[in-house]
Coordinates of C-alpha atoms in Angstrom, one line a residue:
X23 CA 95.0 47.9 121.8
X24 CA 92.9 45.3 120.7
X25 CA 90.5 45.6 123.3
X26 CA 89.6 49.8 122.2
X27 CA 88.9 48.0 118.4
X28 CA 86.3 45.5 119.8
X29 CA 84.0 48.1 121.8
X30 CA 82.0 51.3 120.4
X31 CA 84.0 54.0 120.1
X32 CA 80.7 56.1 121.6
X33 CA 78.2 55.6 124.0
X34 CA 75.1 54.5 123.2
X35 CA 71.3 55.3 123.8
X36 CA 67.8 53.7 123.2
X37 CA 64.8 51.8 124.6
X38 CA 63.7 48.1 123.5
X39 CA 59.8 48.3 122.6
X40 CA 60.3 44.4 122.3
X41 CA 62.7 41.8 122.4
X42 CA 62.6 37.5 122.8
X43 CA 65.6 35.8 123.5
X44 CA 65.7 32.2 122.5
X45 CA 67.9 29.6 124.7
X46 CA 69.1 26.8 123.4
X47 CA 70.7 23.4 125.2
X48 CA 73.2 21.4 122.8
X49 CA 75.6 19.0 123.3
X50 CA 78.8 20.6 124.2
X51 CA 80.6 19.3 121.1
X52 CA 79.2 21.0 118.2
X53 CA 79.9 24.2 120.6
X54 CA 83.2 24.2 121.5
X55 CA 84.6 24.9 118.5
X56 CA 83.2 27.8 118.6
X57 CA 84.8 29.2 122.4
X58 CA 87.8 31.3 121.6
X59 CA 91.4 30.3 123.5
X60 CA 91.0 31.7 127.0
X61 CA 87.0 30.9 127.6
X62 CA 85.5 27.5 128.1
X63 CA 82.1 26.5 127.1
X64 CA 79.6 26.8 130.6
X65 CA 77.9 23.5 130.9
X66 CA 75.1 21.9 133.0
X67 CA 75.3 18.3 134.0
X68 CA 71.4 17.1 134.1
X69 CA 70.3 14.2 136.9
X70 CA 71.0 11.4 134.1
X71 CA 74.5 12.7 133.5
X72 CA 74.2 14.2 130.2
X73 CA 76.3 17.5 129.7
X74 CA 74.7 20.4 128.0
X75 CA 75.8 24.1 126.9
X76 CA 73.8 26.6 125.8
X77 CA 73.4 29.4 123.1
X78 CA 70.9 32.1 122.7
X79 CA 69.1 34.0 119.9
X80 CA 68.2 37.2 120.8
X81 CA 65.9 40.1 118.4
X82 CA 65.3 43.2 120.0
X83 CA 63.1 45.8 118.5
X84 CA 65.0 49.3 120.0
X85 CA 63.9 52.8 119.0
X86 CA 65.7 56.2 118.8
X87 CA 69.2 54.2 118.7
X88 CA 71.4 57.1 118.5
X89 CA 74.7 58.1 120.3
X90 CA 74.2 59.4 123.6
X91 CA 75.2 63.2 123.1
X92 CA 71.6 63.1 120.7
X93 CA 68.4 63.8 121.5
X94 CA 66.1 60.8 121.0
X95 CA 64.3 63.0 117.7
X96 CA 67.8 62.1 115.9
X97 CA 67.7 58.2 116.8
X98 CA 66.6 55.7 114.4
X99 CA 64.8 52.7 114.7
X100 CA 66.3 49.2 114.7
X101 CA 65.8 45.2 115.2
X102 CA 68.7 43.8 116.1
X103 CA 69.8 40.4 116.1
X104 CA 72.4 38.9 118.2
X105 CA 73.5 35.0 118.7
X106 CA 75.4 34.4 122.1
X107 CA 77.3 30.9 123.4
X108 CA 77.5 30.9 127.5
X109 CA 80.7 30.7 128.4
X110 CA 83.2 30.5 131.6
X111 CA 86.6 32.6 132.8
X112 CA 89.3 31.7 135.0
X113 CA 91.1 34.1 136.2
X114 CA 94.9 34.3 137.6
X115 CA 93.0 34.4 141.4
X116 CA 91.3 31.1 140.8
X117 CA 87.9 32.8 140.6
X118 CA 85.1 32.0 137.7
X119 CA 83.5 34.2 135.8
X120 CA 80.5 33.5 133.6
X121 CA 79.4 35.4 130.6
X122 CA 78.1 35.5 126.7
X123 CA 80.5 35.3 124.0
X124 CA 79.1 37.2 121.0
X125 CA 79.1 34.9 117.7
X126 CA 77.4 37.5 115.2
X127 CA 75.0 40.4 115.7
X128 CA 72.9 41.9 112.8
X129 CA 70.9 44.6 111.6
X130 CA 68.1 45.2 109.3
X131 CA 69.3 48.6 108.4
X132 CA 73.2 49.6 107.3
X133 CA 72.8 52.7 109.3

């Protein structure tokens, strides 16, 4: 049940007129803390040995944000903000999956 709670109860529609993500490599201990039970932090091991992990920053710049059903003329116009950490799944088969865990996302409007 959990799962229905965490995604948008309607599909979604819009274009991006601009958007810069932001990477960032940290040491992984500031961002562990921050990977949920389940996911581990994905790391990268440079040539000198030193382990890094990664977030992102991202501000996107989408217009005519609107459920799918509408036409664009209905949409508004949004930036979004959204702050990632990389992270890592096992699964019961052995195999690993890679993915963005989603620490906040923002708005600059409340509708």
């Amino acid at each position: 049940m959990r799962h229905l709670l965490q995604r948008h109860p309607l599909p979604m529609r819009t274009s991006f007129a601009h958007s810069l993500v932001l990477t960032y490599a940290l040491p992984p201990e500031p961002l562990t803390p921050l990977v949920p039970p389940g996911l581990a932090l994905d790391t990268y091991r440079d040539a000198d040995g030193t382990e890094h992990g990664f977030v992102a920053a991202a501000v996107v710049d989408t217009r005519a944000l609107r459920p799918s059903f509408l036409p664009a003329a209905l949409g508004r116009d949004f930036i979004l903000t959204g702050y990632r950490i990389f992270t890592r799944f096992s699964t019961p088969g052995g195999r690993t999956m890679r993915g963005l865990r989603i620490l906040r996302s923002d708005t600059d409007h409340r509708m």
